[in-house]
CSV table of C-alpha atoms in Angstrom, one decimal:
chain,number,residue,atom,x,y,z
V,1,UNK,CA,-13.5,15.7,-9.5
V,2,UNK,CA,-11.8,18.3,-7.9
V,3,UNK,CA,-8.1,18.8,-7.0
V,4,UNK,CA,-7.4,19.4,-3.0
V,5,UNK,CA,-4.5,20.7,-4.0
V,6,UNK,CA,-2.5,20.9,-0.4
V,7,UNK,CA,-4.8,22.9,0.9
V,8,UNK,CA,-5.6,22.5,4.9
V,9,UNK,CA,-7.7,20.0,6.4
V,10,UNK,CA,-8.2,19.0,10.2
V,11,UNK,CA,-5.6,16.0,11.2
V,12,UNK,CA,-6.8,14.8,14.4
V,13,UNK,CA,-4.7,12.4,16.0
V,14,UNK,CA,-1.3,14.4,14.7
V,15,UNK,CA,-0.9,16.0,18.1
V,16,UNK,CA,-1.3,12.8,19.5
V,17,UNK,CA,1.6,11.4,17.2
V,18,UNK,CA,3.8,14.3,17.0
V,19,UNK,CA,3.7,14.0,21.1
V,20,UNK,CA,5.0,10.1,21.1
V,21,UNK,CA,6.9,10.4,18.2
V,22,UNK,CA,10.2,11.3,20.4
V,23,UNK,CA,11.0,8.0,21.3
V,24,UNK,CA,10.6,7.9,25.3
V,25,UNK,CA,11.6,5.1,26.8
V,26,UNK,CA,7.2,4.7,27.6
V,27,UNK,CA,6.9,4.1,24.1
V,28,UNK,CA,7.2,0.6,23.0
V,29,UNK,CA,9.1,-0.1,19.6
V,30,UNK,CA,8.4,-2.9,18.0
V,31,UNK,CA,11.7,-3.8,16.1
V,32,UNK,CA,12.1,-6.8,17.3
V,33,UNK,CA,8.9,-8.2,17.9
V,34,UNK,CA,5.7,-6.4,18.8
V,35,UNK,CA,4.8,-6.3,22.7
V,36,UNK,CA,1.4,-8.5,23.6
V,37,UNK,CA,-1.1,-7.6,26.0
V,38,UNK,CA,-4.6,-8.2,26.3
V,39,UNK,CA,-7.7,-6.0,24.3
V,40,UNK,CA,-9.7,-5.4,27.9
V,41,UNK,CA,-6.3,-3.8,28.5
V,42,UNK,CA,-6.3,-1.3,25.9
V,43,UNK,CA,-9.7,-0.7,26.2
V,44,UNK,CA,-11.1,-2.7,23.6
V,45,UNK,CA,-13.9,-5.0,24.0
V,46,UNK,CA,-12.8,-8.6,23.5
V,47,UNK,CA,-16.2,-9.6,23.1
V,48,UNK,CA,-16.7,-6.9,19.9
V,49,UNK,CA,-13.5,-8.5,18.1
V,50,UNK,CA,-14.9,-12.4,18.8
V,51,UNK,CA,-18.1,-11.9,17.3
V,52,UNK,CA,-15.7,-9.8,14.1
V,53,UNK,CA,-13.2,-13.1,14.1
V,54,UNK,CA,-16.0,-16.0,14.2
V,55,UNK,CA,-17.4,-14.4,11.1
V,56,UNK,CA,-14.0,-14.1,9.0
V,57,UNK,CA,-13.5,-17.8,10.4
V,58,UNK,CA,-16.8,-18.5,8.6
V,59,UNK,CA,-16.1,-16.8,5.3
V,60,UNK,CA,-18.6,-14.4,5.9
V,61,UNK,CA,-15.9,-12.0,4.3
V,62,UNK,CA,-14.6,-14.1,1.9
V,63,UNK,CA,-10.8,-15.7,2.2
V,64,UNK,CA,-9.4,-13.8,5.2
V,65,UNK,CA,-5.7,-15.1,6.1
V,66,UNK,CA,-4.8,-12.8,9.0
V,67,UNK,CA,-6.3,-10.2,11.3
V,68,UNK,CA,-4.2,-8.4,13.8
V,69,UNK,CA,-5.0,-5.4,15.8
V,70,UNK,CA,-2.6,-3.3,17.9
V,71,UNK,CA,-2.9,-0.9,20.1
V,72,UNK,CA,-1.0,1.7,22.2
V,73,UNK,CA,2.2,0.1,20.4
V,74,UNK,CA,1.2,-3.3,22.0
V,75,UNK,CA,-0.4,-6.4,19.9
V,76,UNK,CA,-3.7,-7.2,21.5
V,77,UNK,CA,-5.7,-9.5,18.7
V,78,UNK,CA,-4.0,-11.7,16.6
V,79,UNK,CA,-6.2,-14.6,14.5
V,80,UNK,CA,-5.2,-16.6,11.3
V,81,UNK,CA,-7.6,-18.4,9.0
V,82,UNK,CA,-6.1,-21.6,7.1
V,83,UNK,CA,-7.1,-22.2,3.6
V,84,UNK,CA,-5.6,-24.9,0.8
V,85,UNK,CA,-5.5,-22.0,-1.9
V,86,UNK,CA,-3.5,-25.2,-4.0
V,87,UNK,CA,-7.3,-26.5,-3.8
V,88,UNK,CA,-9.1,-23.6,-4.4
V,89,UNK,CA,-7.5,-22.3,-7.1
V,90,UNK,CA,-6.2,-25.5,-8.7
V,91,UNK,CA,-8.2,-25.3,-11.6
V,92,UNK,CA,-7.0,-21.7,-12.5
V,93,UNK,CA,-3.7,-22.2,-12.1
V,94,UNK,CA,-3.5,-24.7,-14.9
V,95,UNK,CA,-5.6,-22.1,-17.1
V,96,UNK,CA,-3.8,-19.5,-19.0
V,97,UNK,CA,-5.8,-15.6,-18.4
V,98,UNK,CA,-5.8,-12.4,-17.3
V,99,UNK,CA,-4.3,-13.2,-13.7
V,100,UNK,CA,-2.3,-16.4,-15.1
V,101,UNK,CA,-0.5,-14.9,-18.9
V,102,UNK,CA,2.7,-16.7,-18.1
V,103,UNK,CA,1.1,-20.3,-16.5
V,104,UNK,CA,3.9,-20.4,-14.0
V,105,UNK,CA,6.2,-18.8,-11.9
V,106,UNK,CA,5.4,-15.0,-9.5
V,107,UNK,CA,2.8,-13.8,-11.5
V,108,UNK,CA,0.5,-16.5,-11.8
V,109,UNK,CA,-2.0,-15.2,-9.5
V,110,UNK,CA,-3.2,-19.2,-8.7
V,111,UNK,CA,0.2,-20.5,-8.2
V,112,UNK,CA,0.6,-21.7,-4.2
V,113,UNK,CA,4.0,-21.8,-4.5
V,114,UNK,CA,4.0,-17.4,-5.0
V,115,UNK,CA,0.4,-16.6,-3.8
V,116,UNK,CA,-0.8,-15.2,-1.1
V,117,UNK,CA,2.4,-16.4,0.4
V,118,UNK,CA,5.8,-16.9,-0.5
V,119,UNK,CA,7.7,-19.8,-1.0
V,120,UNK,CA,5.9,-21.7,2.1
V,121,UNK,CA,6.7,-18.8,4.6
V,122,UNK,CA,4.5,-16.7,6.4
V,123,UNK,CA,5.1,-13.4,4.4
V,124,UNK,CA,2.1,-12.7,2.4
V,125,UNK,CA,1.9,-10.9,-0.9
V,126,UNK,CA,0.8,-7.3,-0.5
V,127,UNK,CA,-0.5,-6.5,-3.6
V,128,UNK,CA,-0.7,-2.4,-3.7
V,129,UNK,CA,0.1,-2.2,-0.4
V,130,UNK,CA,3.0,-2.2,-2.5
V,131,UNK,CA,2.6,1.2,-3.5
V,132,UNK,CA,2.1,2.7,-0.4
V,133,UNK,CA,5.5,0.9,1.1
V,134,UNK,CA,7.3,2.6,-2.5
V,135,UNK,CA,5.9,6.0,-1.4
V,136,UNK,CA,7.8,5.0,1.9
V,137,UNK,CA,10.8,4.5,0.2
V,138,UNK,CA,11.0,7.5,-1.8
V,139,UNK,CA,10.0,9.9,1.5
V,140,UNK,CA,12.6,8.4,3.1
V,141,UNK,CA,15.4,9.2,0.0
V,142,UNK,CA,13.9,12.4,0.1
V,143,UNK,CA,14.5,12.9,3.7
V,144,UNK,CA,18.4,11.7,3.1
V,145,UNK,CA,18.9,13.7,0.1
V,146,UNK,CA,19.3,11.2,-2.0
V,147,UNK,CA,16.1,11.7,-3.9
V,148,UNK,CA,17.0,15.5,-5.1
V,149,UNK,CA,14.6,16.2,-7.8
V,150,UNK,CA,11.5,18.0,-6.2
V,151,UNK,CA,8.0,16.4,-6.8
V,152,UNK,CA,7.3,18.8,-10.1
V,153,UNK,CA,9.6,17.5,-11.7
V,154,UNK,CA,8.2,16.7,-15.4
V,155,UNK,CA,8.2,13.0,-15.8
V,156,UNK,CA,9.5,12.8,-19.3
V,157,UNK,CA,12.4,14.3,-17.4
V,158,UNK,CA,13.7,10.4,-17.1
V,159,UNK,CA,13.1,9.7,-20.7
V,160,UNK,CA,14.6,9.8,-24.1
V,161,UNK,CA,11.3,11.2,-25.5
V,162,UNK,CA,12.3,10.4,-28.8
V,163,UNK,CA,11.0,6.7,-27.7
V,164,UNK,CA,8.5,7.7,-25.8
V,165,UNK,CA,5.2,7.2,-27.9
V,166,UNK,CA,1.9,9.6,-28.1
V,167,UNK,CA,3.9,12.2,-26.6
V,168,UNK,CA,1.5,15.6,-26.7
V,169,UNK,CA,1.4,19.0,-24.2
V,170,UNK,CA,-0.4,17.4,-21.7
V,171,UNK,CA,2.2,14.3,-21.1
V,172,UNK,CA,4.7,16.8,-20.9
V,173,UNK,CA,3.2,18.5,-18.3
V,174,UNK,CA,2.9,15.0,-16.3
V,175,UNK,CA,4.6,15.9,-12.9
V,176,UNK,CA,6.2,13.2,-10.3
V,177,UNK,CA,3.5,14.8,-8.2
V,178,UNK,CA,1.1,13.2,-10.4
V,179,UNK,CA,2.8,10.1,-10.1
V,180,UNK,CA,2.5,9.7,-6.8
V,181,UNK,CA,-1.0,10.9,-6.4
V,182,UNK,CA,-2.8,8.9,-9.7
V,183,UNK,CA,-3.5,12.0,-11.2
V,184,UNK,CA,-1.5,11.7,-15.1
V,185,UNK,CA,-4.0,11.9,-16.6
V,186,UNK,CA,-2.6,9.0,-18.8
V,187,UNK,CA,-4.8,6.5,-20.9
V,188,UNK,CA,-5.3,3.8,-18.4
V,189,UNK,CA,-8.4,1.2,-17.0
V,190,UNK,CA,-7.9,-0.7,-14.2
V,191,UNK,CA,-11.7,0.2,-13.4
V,192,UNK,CA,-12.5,-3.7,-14.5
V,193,UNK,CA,-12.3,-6.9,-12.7
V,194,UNK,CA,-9.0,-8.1,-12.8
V,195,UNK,CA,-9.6,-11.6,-14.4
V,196,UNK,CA,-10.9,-9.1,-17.4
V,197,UNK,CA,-8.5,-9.1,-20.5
V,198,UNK,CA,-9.2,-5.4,-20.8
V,199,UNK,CA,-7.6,-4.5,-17.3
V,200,UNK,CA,-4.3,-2.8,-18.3
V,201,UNK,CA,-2.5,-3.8,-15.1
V,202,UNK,CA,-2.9,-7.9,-16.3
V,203,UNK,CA,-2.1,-6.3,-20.0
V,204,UNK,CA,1.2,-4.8,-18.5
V,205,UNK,CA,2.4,-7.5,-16.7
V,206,UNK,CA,2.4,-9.8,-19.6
V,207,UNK,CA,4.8,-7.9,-21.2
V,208,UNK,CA,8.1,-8.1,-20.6
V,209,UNK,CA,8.8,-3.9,-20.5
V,210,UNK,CA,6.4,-2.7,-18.4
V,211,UNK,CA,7.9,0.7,-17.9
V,212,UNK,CA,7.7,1.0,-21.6
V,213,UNK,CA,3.9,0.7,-21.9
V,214,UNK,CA,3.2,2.6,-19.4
V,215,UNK,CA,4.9,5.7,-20.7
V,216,UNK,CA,3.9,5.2,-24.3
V,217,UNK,CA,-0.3,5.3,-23.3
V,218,UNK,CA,-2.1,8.2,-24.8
V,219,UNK,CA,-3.2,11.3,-22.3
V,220,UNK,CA,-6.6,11.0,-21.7
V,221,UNK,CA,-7.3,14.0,-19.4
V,222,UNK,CA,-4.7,17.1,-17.9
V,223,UNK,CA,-2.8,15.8,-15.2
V,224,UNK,CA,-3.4,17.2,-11.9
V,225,UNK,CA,-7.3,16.7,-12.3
V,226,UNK,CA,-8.4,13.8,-12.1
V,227,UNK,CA,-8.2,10.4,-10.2
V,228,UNK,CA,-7.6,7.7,-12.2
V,229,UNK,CA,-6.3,4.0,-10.1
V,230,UNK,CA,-3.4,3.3,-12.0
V,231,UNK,CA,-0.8,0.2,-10.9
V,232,UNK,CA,1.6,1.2,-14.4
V,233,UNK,CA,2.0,4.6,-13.1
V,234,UNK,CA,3.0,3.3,-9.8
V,235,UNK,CA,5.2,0.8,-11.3
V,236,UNK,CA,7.2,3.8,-13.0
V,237,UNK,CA,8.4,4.8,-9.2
V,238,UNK,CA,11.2,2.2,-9.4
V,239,UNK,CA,12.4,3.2,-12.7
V,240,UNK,CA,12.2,7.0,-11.7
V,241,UNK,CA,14.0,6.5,-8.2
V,242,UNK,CA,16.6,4.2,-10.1
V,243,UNK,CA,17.6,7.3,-12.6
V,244,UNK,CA,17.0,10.0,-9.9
V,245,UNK,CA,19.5,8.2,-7.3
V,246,UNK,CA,21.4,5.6,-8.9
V,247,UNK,CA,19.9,3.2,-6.8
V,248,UNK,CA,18.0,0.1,-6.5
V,249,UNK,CA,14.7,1.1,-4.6
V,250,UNK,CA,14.6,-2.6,-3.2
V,251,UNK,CA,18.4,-2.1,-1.7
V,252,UNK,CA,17.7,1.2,-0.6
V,253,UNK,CA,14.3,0.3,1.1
V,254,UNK,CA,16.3,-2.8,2.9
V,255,UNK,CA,19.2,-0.9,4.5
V,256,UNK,CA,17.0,2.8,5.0
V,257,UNK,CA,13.5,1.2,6.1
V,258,UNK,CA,13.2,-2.8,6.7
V,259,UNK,CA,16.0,-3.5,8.8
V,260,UNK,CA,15.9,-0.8,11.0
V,261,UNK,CA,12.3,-1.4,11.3
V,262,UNK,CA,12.9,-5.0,11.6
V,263,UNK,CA,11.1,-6.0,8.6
V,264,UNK,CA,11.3,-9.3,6.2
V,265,UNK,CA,9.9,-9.3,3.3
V,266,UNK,CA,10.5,-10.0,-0.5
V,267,UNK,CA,10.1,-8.4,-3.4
V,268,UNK,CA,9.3,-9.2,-7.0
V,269,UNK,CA,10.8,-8.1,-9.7
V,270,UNK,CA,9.3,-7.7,-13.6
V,271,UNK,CA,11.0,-9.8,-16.4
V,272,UNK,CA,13.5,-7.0,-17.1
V,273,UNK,CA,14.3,-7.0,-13.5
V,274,UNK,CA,12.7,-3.8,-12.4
V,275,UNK,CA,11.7,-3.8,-8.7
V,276,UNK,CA,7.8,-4.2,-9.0
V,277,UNK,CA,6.5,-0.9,-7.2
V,278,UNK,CA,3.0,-1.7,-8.2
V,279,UNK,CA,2.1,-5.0,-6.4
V,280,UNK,CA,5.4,-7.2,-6.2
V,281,UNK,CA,5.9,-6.9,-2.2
V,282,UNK,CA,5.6,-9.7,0.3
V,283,UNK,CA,5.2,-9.0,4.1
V,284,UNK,CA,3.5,-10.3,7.0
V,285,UNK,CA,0.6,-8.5,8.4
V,286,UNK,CA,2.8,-7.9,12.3
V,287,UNK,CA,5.6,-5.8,10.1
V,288,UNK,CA,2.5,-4.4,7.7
V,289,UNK,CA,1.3,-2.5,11.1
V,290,UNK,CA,5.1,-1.3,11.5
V,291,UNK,CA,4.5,0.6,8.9
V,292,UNK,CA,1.4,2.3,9.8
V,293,UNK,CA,3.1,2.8,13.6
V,294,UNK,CA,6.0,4.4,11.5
V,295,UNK,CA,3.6,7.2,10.6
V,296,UNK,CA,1.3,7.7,13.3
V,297,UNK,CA,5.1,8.5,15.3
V,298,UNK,CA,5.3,11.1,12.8
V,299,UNK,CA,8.5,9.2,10.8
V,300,UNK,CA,10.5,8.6,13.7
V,301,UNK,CA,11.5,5.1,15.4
V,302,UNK,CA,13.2,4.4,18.4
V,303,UNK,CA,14.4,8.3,18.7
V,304,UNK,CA,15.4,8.0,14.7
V,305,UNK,CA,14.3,10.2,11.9
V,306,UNK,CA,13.5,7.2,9.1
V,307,UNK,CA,11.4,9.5,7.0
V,308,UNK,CA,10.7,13.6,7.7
V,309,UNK,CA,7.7,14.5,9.5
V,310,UNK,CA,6.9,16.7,6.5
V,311,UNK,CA,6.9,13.8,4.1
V,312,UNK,CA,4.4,12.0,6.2
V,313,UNK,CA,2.1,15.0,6.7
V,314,UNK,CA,2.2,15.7,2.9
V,315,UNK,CA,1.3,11.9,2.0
V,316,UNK,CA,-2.1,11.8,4.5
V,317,UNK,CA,-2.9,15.3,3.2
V,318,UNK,CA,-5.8,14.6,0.8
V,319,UNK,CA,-4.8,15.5,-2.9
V,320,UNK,CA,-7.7,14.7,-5.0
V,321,UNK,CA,-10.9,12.9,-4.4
V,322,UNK,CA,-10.1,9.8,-5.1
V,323,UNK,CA,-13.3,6.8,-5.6
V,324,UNK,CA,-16.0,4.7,-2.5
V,325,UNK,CA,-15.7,8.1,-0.4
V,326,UNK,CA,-11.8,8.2,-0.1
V,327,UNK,CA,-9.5,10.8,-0.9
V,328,UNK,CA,-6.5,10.1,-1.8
V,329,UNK,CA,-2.6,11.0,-0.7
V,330,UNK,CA,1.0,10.3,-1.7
V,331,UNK,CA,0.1,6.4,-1.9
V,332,UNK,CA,-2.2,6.4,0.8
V,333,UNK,CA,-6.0,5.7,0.6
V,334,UNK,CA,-7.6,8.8,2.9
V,335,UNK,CA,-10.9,7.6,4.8
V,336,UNK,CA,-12.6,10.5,6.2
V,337,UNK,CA,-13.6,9.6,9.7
V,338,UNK,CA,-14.8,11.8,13.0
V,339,UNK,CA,-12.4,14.8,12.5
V,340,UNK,CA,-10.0,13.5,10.8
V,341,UNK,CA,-9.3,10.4,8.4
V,342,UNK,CA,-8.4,6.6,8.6
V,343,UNK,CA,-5.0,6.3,6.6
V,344,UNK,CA,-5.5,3.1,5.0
V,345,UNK,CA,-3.2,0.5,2.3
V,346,UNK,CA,-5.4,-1.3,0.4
V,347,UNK,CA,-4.1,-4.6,-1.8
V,348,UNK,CA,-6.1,-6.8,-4.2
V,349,UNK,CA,-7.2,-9.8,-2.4
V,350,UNK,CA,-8.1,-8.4,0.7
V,351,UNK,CA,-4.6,-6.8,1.9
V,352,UNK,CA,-5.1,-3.7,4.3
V,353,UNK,CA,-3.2,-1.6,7.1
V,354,UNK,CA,-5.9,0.9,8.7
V,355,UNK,CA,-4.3,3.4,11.2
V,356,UNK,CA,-6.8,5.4,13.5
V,357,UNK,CA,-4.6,8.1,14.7
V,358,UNK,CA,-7.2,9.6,17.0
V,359,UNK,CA,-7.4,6.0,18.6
V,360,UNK,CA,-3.7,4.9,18.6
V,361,UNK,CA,-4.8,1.9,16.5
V,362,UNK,CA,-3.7,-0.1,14.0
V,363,UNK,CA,-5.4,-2.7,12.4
V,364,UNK,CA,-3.9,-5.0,9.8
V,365,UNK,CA,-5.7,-7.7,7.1
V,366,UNK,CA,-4.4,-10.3,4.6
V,367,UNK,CA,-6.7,-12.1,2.1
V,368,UNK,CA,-6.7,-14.0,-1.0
V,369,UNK,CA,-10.4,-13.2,-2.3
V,370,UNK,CA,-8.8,-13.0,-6.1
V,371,UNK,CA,-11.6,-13.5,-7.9
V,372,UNK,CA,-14.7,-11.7,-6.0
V,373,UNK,CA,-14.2,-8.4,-4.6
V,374,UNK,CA,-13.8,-8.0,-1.1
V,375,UNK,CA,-16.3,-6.5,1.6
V,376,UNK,CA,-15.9,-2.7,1.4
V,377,UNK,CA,-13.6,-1.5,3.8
V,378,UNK,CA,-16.4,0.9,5.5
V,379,UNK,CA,-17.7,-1.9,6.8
V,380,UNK,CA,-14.5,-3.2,8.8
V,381,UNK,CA,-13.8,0.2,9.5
V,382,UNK,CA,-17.4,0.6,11.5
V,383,UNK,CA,-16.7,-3.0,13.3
V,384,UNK,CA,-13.6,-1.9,14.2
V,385,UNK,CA,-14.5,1.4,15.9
V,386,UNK,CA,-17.9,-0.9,17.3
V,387,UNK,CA,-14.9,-2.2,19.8
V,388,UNK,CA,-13.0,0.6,21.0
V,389,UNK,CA,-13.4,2.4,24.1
V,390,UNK,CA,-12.6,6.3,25.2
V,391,UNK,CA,-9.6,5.1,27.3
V,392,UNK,CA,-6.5,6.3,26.2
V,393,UNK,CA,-3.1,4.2,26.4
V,394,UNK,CA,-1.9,3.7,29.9
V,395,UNK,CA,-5.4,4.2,31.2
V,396,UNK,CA,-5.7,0.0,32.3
V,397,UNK,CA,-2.2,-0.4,32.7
């Protein structure tokens, strides 16, 4: 595969962003509650999204829990699908495995007391959407200067290498541009199922330090060249932002991006108490699309700079070629699409935020499919677009 490097590609739908991203009082910010009006409205055909919601209802798709679509800052298709995941997966969660190595408690996958939501409420876990939200995070420290190391940075920079294991050239060389983009080049297969005992992701969590076995894998290939899905190296962004500012990327994320955004959520944590960066975060799919309306505003919110416009541009700017046609960012899963690309965060289970910047849409899915994989998202992508019209926001109005 080859490296993109940050060299320039067309971004459609920035204009369109950069324009809206001042904070007029036209644009509708959804801090407290996202705006409703109708699909017909926005110039999506109601119809086209019935025919999409009668076969999630069905299972057509496997176990669908939400679909939401939003439009011109305005929620305009919101469905939930009930299941008794206590039923479904009762059998597993009595079963010790890959997805169930401690029988009880946040990461047993089975248990309906953590999964897909938390604790009874209506925030659902995001899997590695996770990732994508930690990407976020750091952008935003970044933008503050809090985050002052700059992204080539060697890892091993936040080690004592002396207990750092299979250390070589090539691991040296590891940049925290690598981290973000899944390019180490370390030793890692998360290319199985996840119910597999070889999936290094189920072999990680069972341990109790899981920053520790991800930094002691073997290299593999040179960093920098090649994609390789990794949730250990994306679990290392907690530890890193912990030693580069001091400070808890949970804390940080609550007072710098969820409560200004007017986000709930919770986060899990690994047994040694690291903030789990990989997979651990719970949110409901209305402040999911926040995020994705975050960055199609170019990192401004209600007239406020949350996270540089630079940041965001760098994270949708395709890095490497990633795996199923995308390319891949600072976190985020790159979709090529018309002139531009889809910005998508993708989540075991089913969990997705797709933002169409050329359409001022955002479309938002939780699932619990655990144990199947999920349709691919090409094919919600093309139902999607199957609805949406030429008008532009404020055209119906």
């Amino acid at each position: 595969m080859m490296v993109l490097a940050m060299a320039f590609v067309p971004m459609a739908g920035w204009e369109k962003a950069a324009a809206q991203s001042t904070g007029t009082a036209a644009t509708p910010w959804p801090t407290s509650g996202w705006m409703k009006d109708t699909p017909g409205r926005v110039g999506i055909d109601e119809k086209v999204l019935a025919a999409f919601d009668a076969d999630l209802k069905t299972g057509k798709y496997e176990l669908v829990d939400s679909f939401d679509v939003f439009r011109c800052g305005k929620s305009v298709y919101a469905r939930k699908y009930a299941h008794d995941y206590g039923q479904i997966y009762g059998k597993e969660s009595k079963t010790r495995g890959p997805l169930n190595a401690r029988l009880t408690g946040p990461y047993n996958y089975f248990d309906p007391a953590w999964h897909p939501y938390y604790n009874g409420t209506n925030l659902h876990s995001m899997q590695s959407v996770t990732k994508t939200t930690s990407s976020v995070i750091l952008g935003i420290a970044v933008t503050r200067g809090n985050f002052k190391a700059n992204l080539d940075t060697p890892l091993l920079h936040y080690f004592d290498v002396a207990k750092v294991k299979n250390v070589d050239e090539r691991k040296r060389r590891i940049t925290l541009r690598h981290v973000l983009t899944m390019t180490t080049g370390l030793d890692w297969n998360e290319e199985v199922a996840y119910d597999d005992p070889k999936n290094d992701a189920d072999l990680m969590e069972a341990t109790d330090d899981w920053v520790q076995y991800v930094i002691d894998r073997p290299m593999t290939k040179e960093p920098g060249t090649v994609f390789n899905y990794s949730s250990g190296v994306s679990e290392l962004l907690a530890y890193i932002f912990q030693k580069e500012t001091g400070q808890d990327i949970e804390k940080y994320g609550e007072k710098y991006l969820f409560t200004p955004l007017g986000m709930e959520h919770h986060w899990k944590r690994s047994p040694l108490g690291v903030v789990d960066t990989e997979g651990g975060l719970f949110l409901s799919g209305s402040d999911l699309a926040k995020l994705g309306y975050l960055y199609l505003h170019d990192g401004m919110w209600d007239g406020k700079e949350i996270v540089s416009k630079e940041w965001v541009r760098a994270s949708l700017t395709p890095f490497i070629e990633a795996e199923e046609g995308f390319k891949y960012g600072y976190k985020w899963w790159l979709l090529p699409q018309g002139t531009g690309f889809v910005w998508m965060a993708r989540g075991f289970g089913g969990q997705r935020l797709m933002v169409f910047p050329e359409k001022d849409l955002i479309v938002t899915f939780t699932g619990w499919s655990i144990l199947r994989d999920p349709p691919p998202d090409q094919e919600f992508v093309k139902r999607i677009l199957s609805a949406v019209g030429d008008q532009g926001c404020g055209a119906g109005q």
